[in-house]
mmCIF file of C-alpha atoms and ligand atoms in Angstrom:
data_model
loop_
_atom_site.group_PDB
_atom_site.id
_atom_site.type_symbol
_atom_site.label_atom_id
_atom_site.label_comp_id
_atom_site.label_asym_id
_atom_site.label_seq_id
_atom_site.Cartn_x
_atom_site.Cartn_y
_atom_site.Cartn_z
ATOM 1 C CA UNK A 1 79.470 134.254 85.322
ATOM 2 C CA UNK A 2 80.488 134.627 88.926
ATOM 3 C CA UNK A 3 78.219 137.635 89.379
ATOM 4 C CA UNK A 4 75.132 135.391 89.206
ATOM 5 C CA UNK A 5 73.307 135.453 92.541
ATOM 6 C CA UNK A 6 72.627 132.145 94.279
ATOM 7 C CA UNK A 7 68.876 131.578 94.544
ATOM 8 C CA UNK A 8 68.349 128.826 97.114
ATOM 9 C CA UNK A 9 65.492 126.627 95.928
ATOM 10 C CA UNK A 10 64.543 129.000 93.109
ATOM 11 C CA UNK A 11 65.190 129.045 89.392
ATOM 12 C CA UNK A 12 68.477 130.827 88.700
ATOM 13 C CA UNK A 13 68.407 133.640 86.166
ATOM 14 C CA UNK A 14 69.370 132.749 82.607
ATOM 15 C CA UNK A 15 72.947 133.573 81.736
ATOM 16 C CA UNK A 16 74.961 133.923 78.583
ATOM 17 C CA UNK A 17 77.159 131.112 77.347
ATOM 18 C CA UNK A 18 80.632 131.284 78.913
ATOM 19 C CA UNK A 19 83.404 131.147 76.313
ATOM 20 C CA UNK A 20 87.181 131.204 76.513
ATOM 21 C CA UNK A 21 86.908 134.899 75.768
ATOM 22 C CA UNK A 22 84.613 135.404 78.785
ATOM 23 C CA UNK A 23 87.185 133.659 80.976
ATOM 24 C CA UNK A 24 90.038 135.805 79.626
ATOM 25 C CA UNK A 25 88.004 139.002 80.049
ATOM 26 C CA UNK A 26 87.210 138.128 83.660
ATOM 27 C CA UNK A 27 90.857 138.709 84.566
ATOM 28 C CA UNK A 28 90.808 142.111 82.879
ATOM 29 C CA UNK A 29 87.686 143.049 84.828
ATOM 30 C CA UNK A 30 89.041 141.627 88.087
ATOM 31 C CA UNK A 31 86.215 139.048 88.365
ATOM 32 C CA UNK A 32 87.316 135.833 90.058
ATOM 33 C CA UNK A 33 86.802 132.656 88.037
ATOM 34 C CA UNK A 34 85.001 129.687 89.583
ATOM 35 C CA UNK A 35 85.558 126.155 88.356
ATOM 36 C CA UNK A 36 84.705 122.629 89.480
ATOM 37 C CA UNK A 37 85.055 119.192 87.994
ATOM 38 C CA UNK A 38 81.996 117.362 86.686
ATOM 39 C CA UNK A 39 81.958 113.880 85.236
ATOM 40 C CA UNK A 40 78.263 113.229 84.629
ATOM 41 C CA UNK A 41 74.878 114.747 83.759
ATOM 42 C CA UNK A 42 73.589 115.595 87.280
ATOM 43 C CA UNK A 43 76.801 117.152 88.530
ATOM 44 C CA UNK A 44 77.229 119.193 85.330
ATOM 45 C CA UNK A 45 73.633 120.350 85.561
ATOM 46 C CA UNK A 46 73.885 121.367 89.207
ATOM 47 C CA UNK A 47 77.273 123.055 88.738
ATOM 48 C CA UNK A 48 75.791 124.996 85.848
ATOM 49 C CA UNK A 49 72.669 125.936 87.807
ATOM 50 C CA UNK A 50 74.955 127.199 90.590
ATOM 51 C CA UNK A 51 76.548 129.598 88.099
ATOM 52 C CA UNK A 52 80.005 128.004 87.956
ATOM 53 C CA UNK A 53 82.049 129.559 85.124
ATOM 54 C CA UNK A 54 84.120 126.604 83.956
ATOM 55 C CA UNK A 55 83.300 122.900 84.155
ATOM 56 C CA UNK A 56 86.346 120.683 83.960
ATOM 57 C CA UNK A 57 85.876 117.078 82.900
ATOM 58 C CA UNK A 58 89.087 116.234 84.724
ATOM 59 C CA UNK A 59 90.999 112.988 84.482
ATOM 60 C CA UNK A 60 90.647 112.986 88.287
ATOM 61 C CA UNK A 61 87.483 111.066 87.385
ATOM 62 C CA UNK A 62 89.757 108.014 87.308
ATOM 63 C CA UNK A 63 90.387 108.282 91.045
ATOM 64 C CA UNK A 64 87.148 109.962 92.107
ATOM 65 C CA UNK A 65 84.489 107.893 90.353
ATOM 66 C CA UNK A 66 86.308 104.933 88.775
ATOM 67 C CA UNK A 67 88.363 103.968 91.843
ATOM 68 C CA UNK A 68 91.817 103.964 90.195
ATOM 69 C CA UNK A 69 94.906 104.586 92.341
ATOM 70 C CA UNK A 70 96.020 107.485 90.134
ATOM 71 C CA UNK A 71 95.014 109.280 86.943
ATOM 72 C CA UNK A 72 97.533 107.267 84.900
ATOM 73 C CA UNK A 73 95.158 104.446 83.793
ATOM 74 C CA UNK A 74 92.460 106.821 82.479
ATOM 75 C CA UNK A 75 91.782 106.290 78.764
ATOM 76 C CA UNK A 76 90.506 108.492 75.964
ATOM 77 C CA UNK A 77 87.380 106.324 75.778
ATOM 78 C CA UNK A 78 86.632 107.006 79.452
ATOM 79 C CA UNK A 79 87.156 110.751 79.015
ATOM 80 C CA UNK A 80 84.882 110.774 75.959
ATOM 81 C CA UNK A 81 82.203 108.756 77.775
ATOM 82 C CA UNK A 82 82.067 111.170 80.728
ATOM 83 C CA UNK A 83 82.268 114.222 78.480
ATOM 84 C CA UNK A 84 79.179 113.062 76.558
ATOM 85 C CA UNK A 85 77.237 112.750 79.827
ATOM 86 C CA UNK A 86 78.311 116.266 80.870
ATOM 87 C CA UNK A 87 77.361 117.729 77.490
ATOM 88 C CA UNK A 88 73.811 116.352 77.776
ATOM 89 C CA UNK A 89 73.320 118.960 80.530
ATOM 90 C CA UNK A 90 73.920 121.633 77.851
ATOM 91 C CA UNK A 91 75.968 123.759 80.245
ATOM 92 C CA UNK A 92 76.262 127.508 79.862
ATOM 93 C CA UNK A 93 79.562 127.071 81.685
ATOM 94 C CA UNK A 94 82.634 126.625 79.524
ATOM 95 C CA UNK A 95 83.414 122.893 79.245
ATOM 96 C CA UNK A 96 87.084 121.907 79.142
ATOM 97 C CA UNK A 97 88.308 118.308 79.094
ATOM 98 C CA UNK A 98 91.580 116.767 80.235
ATOM 99 C CA UNK A 99 93.791 114.985 77.765
ATOM 100 C CA UNK A 100 94.563 111.812 79.745
ATOM 101 C CA UNK A 101 98.005 110.284 80.249
ATOM 102 C CA UNK A 102 99.564 108.904 77.038
ATOM 103 C CA UNK A 103 97.088 110.720 74.780
ATOM 104 C CA UNK A 104 99.465 113.612 73.974
ATOM 105 C CA UNK A 105 102.942 112.890 75.399
ATOM 106 C CA UNK A 106 103.943 110.977 72.260
ATOM 107 C CA UNK A 107 103.815 114.097 70.095
ATOM 108 C CA UNK A 108 101.795 116.796 68.334
ATOM 109 C CA UNK A 109 100.023 114.429 65.944
ATOM 110 C CA UNK A 110 98.481 112.318 68.727
ATOM 111 C CA UNK A 111 97.773 115.476 70.718
ATOM 112 C CA UNK A 112 95.764 117.037 67.879
ATOM 113 C CA UNK A 113 93.959 113.805 66.956
ATOM 114 C CA UNK A 114 92.888 113.150 70.552
ATOM 115 C CA UNK A 115 91.924 116.774 71.208
ATOM 116 C CA UNK A 116 89.802 116.744 68.057
ATOM 117 C CA UNK A 117 88.051 113.552 69.245
ATOM 118 C CA UNK A 118 86.994 115.398 72.400
ATOM 119 C CA UNK A 119 85.961 118.563 70.582
ATOM 120 C CA UNK A 120 83.762 116.491 68.242
ATOM 121 C CA UNK A 121 81.983 115.235 71.383
ATOM 122 C CA UNK A 122 81.302 118.747 72.647
ATOM 123 C CA UNK A 123 84.460 119.888 74.462
ATOM 124 C CA UNK A 124 85.155 123.592 74.056
ATOM 125 C CA UNK A 125 88.837 123.169 74.773
ATOM 126 C CA UNK A 126 91.335 120.752 76.273
ATOM 127 C CA UNK A 127 93.632 120.848 79.265
ATOM 128 C CA UNK A 128 97.028 119.241 79.233
ATOM 129 C CA UNK A 129 99.689 118.986 81.882
ATOM 130 C CA UNK A 130 103.186 120.337 81.394
ATOM 131 C CA UNK A 131 105.183 123.346 80.282
ATOM 132 C CA UNK A 132 107.991 123.762 77.773
ATOM 133 C CA UNK A 133 108.352 119.963 77.422
ATOM 134 C CA UNK A 134 104.916 119.806 75.744
ATOM 135 C CA UNK A 135 105.069 123.110 73.878
ATOM 136 C CA UNK A 136 105.043 121.458 70.412
ATOM 137 C CA UNK A 137 101.817 119.665 71.383
ATOM 138 C CA UNK A 138 100.248 122.865 72.750
ATOM 139 C CA UNK A 139 101.176 124.794 69.595
ATOM 140 C CA UNK A 140 99.792 122.051 67.332
ATOM 141 C CA UNK A 141 96.477 121.882 69.219
ATOM 142 C CA UNK A 142 96.135 125.659 69.100
ATOM 143 C CA UNK A 143 96.961 125.627 65.380
ATOM 144 C CA UNK A 144 93.992 123.262 64.989
ATOM 145 C CA UNK A 145 91.815 126.016 66.515
ATOM 146 C CA UNK A 146 91.258 124.171 69.768
ATOM 147 C CA UNK A 147 91.587 126.314 72.917
ATOM 148 C CA UNK A 148 94.084 125.050 75.486
ATOM 149 C CA UNK A 149 94.035 125.349 79.273
ATOM 150 C CA UNK A 150 97.544 124.811 80.663
ATOM 151 C CA UNK A 151 98.353 123.016 83.905
ATOM 152 C CA UNK A 152 101.588 123.423 85.922
ATOM 153 C CA UNK A 153 102.834 122.569 89.402
ATOM 154 C CA UNK A 154 101.705 119.338 91.027
ATOM 155 C CA UNK A 155 100.579 117.771 87.776
ATOM 156 C CA UNK A 156 99.110 114.393 88.812
ATOM 157 C CA UNK A 157 100.132 112.575 85.600
ATOM 158 C CA UNK A 158 103.772 113.094 86.700
ATOM 159 C CA UNK A 159 103.211 111.408 90.084
ATOM 160 C CA UNK A 160 105.912 108.798 89.446
ATOM 161 C CA UNK A 161 108.535 111.429 88.558
ATOM 162 C CA UNK A 162 107.578 113.458 91.659
ATOM 163 C CA UNK A 163 107.655 110.367 93.892
ATOM 164 C CA UNK A 164 104.190 111.114 95.285
ATOM 165 C CA UNK A 165 101.701 113.945 95.477
ATOM 166 C CA UNK A 166 103.858 116.673 97.009
ATOM 167 C CA UNK A 167 103.870 120.452 96.826
ATOM 168 C CA UNK A 168 106.051 121.587 93.907
ATOM 169 C CA UNK A 169 108.398 124.511 93.285
ATOM 170 C CA UNK A 170 109.181 125.412 96.897
ATOM 171 C CA UNK A 171 112.741 126.416 95.978
ATOM 172 C CA UNK A 172 113.696 129.452 93.863
ATOM 173 C CA UNK A 173 115.206 127.426 91.023
ATOM 174 C CA UNK A 174 112.085 125.311 90.584
ATOM 175 C CA UNK A 175 109.885 128.390 90.961
ATOM 176 C CA UNK A 176 111.811 130.174 88.189
ATOM 177 C CA UNK A 177 111.437 127.132 85.943
ATOM 178 C CA UNK A 178 107.686 127.088 86.561
ATOM 179 C CA UNK A 179 107.446 130.806 85.810
ATOM 180 C CA UNK A 180 109.349 130.258 82.544
ATOM 181 C CA UNK A 181 106.959 127.414 81.657
ATOM 182 C CA UNK A 182 103.975 129.668 82.376
ATOM 183 C CA UNK A 183 105.335 132.484 80.207
ATOM 184 C CA UNK A 184 106.123 130.060 77.374
ATOM 185 C CA UNK A 185 102.570 128.652 77.490
ATOM 186 C CA UNK A 186 101.107 132.150 77.503
ATOM 187 C CA UNK A 187 103.237 133.141 74.483
ATOM 188 C CA UNK A 188 102.015 130.005 72.690
ATOM 189 C CA UNK A 189 98.422 131.221 73.166
ATOM 190 C CA UNK A 190 96.736 129.222 75.939
ATOM 191 C CA UNK A 191 93.639 131.004 77.299
ATOM 192 C CA UNK A 192 94.208 130.247 80.996
ATOM 193 C CA UNK A 193 96.504 128.267 83.278
ATOM 194 C CA UNK A 194 95.747 125.892 86.156
ATOM 195 C CA UNK A 195 98.307 126.110 88.972
ATOM 196 C CA UNK A 196 98.201 123.134 91.312
ATOM 197 C CA UNK A 197 99.994 122.412 94.585
ATOM 198 C CA UNK A 198 102.495 125.261 94.709
ATOM 199 C CA UNK A 199 103.334 127.838 97.420
ATOM 200 C CA UNK A 200 100.892 130.736 97.609
ATOM 201 C CA UNK A 201 103.709 133.250 96.954
ATOM 202 C CA UNK A 202 104.468 131.578 93.636
ATOM 203 C CA UNK A 203 100.766 131.383 92.760
ATOM 204 C CA UNK A 204 100.587 135.155 93.222
ATOM 205 C CA UNK A 205 103.848 135.801 91.361
ATOM 206 C CA UNK A 206 102.774 133.786 88.308
ATOM 207 C CA UNK A 207 99.293 135.361 88.325
ATOM 208 C CA UNK A 208 100.798 138.836 88.354
ATOM 209 C CA UNK A 209 103.321 137.983 85.622
ATOM 210 C CA UNK A 210 100.701 136.649 83.188
ATOM 211 C CA UNK A 211 98.049 138.493 81.195
ATOM 212 C CA UNK A 212 95.924 135.358 80.959
ATOM 213 C CA UNK A 213 94.037 134.147 84.055
ATOM 214 C CA UNK A 214 95.407 131.586 86.466
ATOM 215 C CA UNK A 215 93.052 129.128 88.154
ATOM 216 C CA UNK A 216 94.487 127.742 91.353
ATOM 217 C CA UNK A 217 93.992 124.484 93.200
ATOM 218 C CA UNK A 218 96.184 124.534 96.288
ATOM 219 C CA UNK A 219 98.012 127.571 94.878
ATOM 220 C CA UNK A 220 96.720 130.248 97.253
ATOM 221 C CA UNK A 221 94.376 133.235 97.069
ATOM 222 C CA UNK A 222 96.519 135.239 94.642
ATOM 223 C CA UNK A 223 95.276 133.269 91.626
ATOM 224 C CA UNK A 224 92.631 134.758 89.326
ATOM 225 C CA UNK A 225 90.224 131.920 90.051
ATOM 226 C CA UNK A 226 89.866 128.674 91.957
ATOM 227 C CA UNK A 227 89.042 125.125 90.915
ATOM 228 C CA UNK A 228 88.166 122.201 93.177
ATOM 229 C CA UNK A 229 87.241 118.600 92.558
ATOM 230 C CA UNK A 230 83.470 118.665 93.056
ATOM 231 C CA UNK A 231 83.426 115.472 95.126
ATOM 232 C CA UNK A 232 85.962 116.965 97.575
ATOM 233 C CA UNK A 233 83.963 120.193 97.865
ATOM 234 C CA UNK A 234 80.661 118.426 98.596
ATOM 235 C CA UNK A 235 82.143 115.725 100.842
ATOM 236 C CA UNK A 236 81.681 112.748 98.546
ATOM 237 C CA UNK A 237 85.273 111.587 98.511
ATOM 238 C CA UNK A 238 87.134 109.282 100.817
ATOM 239 C CA UNK A 239 90.335 109.624 102.838
ATOM 240 C CA UNK A 240 91.883 112.732 104.329
ATOM 241 C CA UNK A 241 91.288 115.703 102.043
ATOM 242 C CA UNK A 242 94.238 117.835 100.943
ATOM 243 C CA UNK A 243 94.938 120.963 103.030
ATOM 244 C CA UNK A 244 93.475 123.291 100.388
ATOM 245 C CA UNK A 245 90.089 121.533 100.212
ATOM 246 C CA UNK A 246 87.200 123.309 101.872
ATOM 247 C CA UNK A 247 84.241 120.993 102.422
ATOM 248 C CA UNK A 248 80.929 122.792 101.882
ATOM 249 C CA UNK A 249 78.722 119.753 102.533
ATOM 250 C CA UNK A 250 78.736 116.176 103.772
ATOM 251 C CA UNK A 251 77.016 114.432 100.880
ATOM 252 C CA UNK A 252 78.555 111.060 101.763
ATOM 253 C CA UNK A 253 77.041 111.372 105.258
ATOM 254 C CA UNK A 254 73.666 112.441 103.822
ATOM 255 C CA UNK A 255 73.690 109.471 101.432
ATOM 256 C CA UNK A 256 74.693 107.055 104.185
ATOM 257 C CA UNK A 257 71.864 108.303 106.440
ATOM 258 C CA UNK A 258 69.293 108.101 103.619
ATOM 259 C CA UNK A 259 70.342 104.583 102.659
ATOM 260 C CA UNK A 260 70.362 103.386 106.260
ATOM 261 C CA UNK A 261 66.851 104.817 106.752
ATOM 262 C CA UNK A 262 65.663 103.090 103.547
ATOM 263 C CA UNK A 263 67.201 99.784 104.641
ATOM 264 C CA UNK A 264 65.524 100.058 108.063
ATOM 265 C CA UNK A 265 62.127 100.998 106.551
ATOM 266 C CA UNK A 266 62.189 98.033 104.153
ATOM 267 C CA UNK A 267 63.296 95.601 106.836
ATOM 268 C CA UNK A 268 60.627 96.785 109.280
ATOM 269 C CA UNK A 269 57.844 96.923 106.642
ATOM 270 C CA UNK A 270 57.434 100.726 106.907
ATOM 271 C CA UNK A 271 58.236 101.098 103.206
ATOM 272 C CA UNK A 272 56.314 101.113 100.939
ATOM 273 C CA UNK A 273 52.961 102.277 102.283
ATOM 274 C CA UNK A 274 49.673 101.943 100.354
ATOM 275 C CA UNK A 275 49.991 105.572 99.218
ATOM 276 C CA UNK A 276 53.292 104.639 97.608
ATOM 277 C CA UNK A 277 51.722 101.692 95.736
ATOM 278 C CA UNK A 278 49.410 101.297 92.711
ATOM 279 C CA UNK A 279 45.771 100.162 92.963
ATOM 280 C CA UNK A 280 44.419 97.521 90.566
ATOM 281 C CA UNK A 281 41.992 100.065 89.023
ATOM 282 C CA UNK A 282 43.454 103.482 88.204
ATOM 283 C CA UNK A 283 40.086 105.266 88.887
ATOM 284 C CA UNK A 284 40.373 104.284 92.538
ATOM 285 C CA UNK A 285 43.896 105.602 92.582
ATOM 286 C CA UNK A 286 43.993 109.413 92.159
ATOM 287 C CA UNK A 287 47.766 109.417 92.556
ATOM 288 C CA UNK A 288 48.404 106.860 89.790
ATOM 289 C CA UNK A 289 50.811 107.911 87.087
HETATM 290 O O1 KIV B 1 91.662 116.336 86.803
HETATM 291 C C1 KIV B 1 91.376 117.278 87.541
HETATM 292 O O2 KIV B 1 90.364 117.239 88.226
HETATM 293 C C2 KIV B 1 92.250 118.440 87.535
HETATM 294 C C3 KIV B 1 92.186 119.508 88.593
HETATM 295 C C4 KIV B 1 92.787 120.783 88.166
HETATM 296 C C5 KIV B 1 91.035 119.683 89.413
HETATM 297 O O3 KIV B 1 93.081 118.521 86.696
#
């Protein structure tokens, strides 16, 4: 939970498993929800150790770690592969997985089958993009007892319809449509809603209109929680970050410096030293393992 204190360098205190119920109750209590993406074992483990509430195995993995131009090419097999790696970290954080493009748009049957595939691999719920257009899919997944996280606004799987990654719902008509979508998803029974790339006023309006929590990404401070792509947050992504990204570290720079130092040490013969090597007889080598 977000109340967990950060303990730099120390073991964090144990915490209870975060469930969809925990996330819903956080809004009631006024606790802000924290969420980041994770696509592999180390990032899931570190996010969990940092006390993040919700780990999202987002289809952004297609762009962030697989080098695709968009999230459109991401497959179910890729989502399942990364989910399994995340689950090996046994996170206390709630783990939600994206249904990738073309895994649910075709109808409720595909939506349930693909959601179930992810739940069998450890997912505790699925996220899918869209509002009233995908309500039959949302209802079918929920009827299969699988929690759903909604996602409205700048939904990246609709990039071709939007004509690029641009802020959505700036006008009143579009804002009203988004609000209607949000209310319809809430009535259907989703446990929380991601709001991406919308004006901060609308982020606040939707958050106040809903009983379930909103989790914003480029949707302003009025949301009930915030989610960021981990690689953006730690500075391990390329290109100009979006306006809403706050970089908390420069991991790409740290990696570049470490690798340059390694390259220089090898080339100059400074690495490895005798102390970093094995002796022929282990008794003469107290450090041997
Ligand atoms: O795929 C993703 O990473 C997302 C965001 C909400 C971060 O959907």
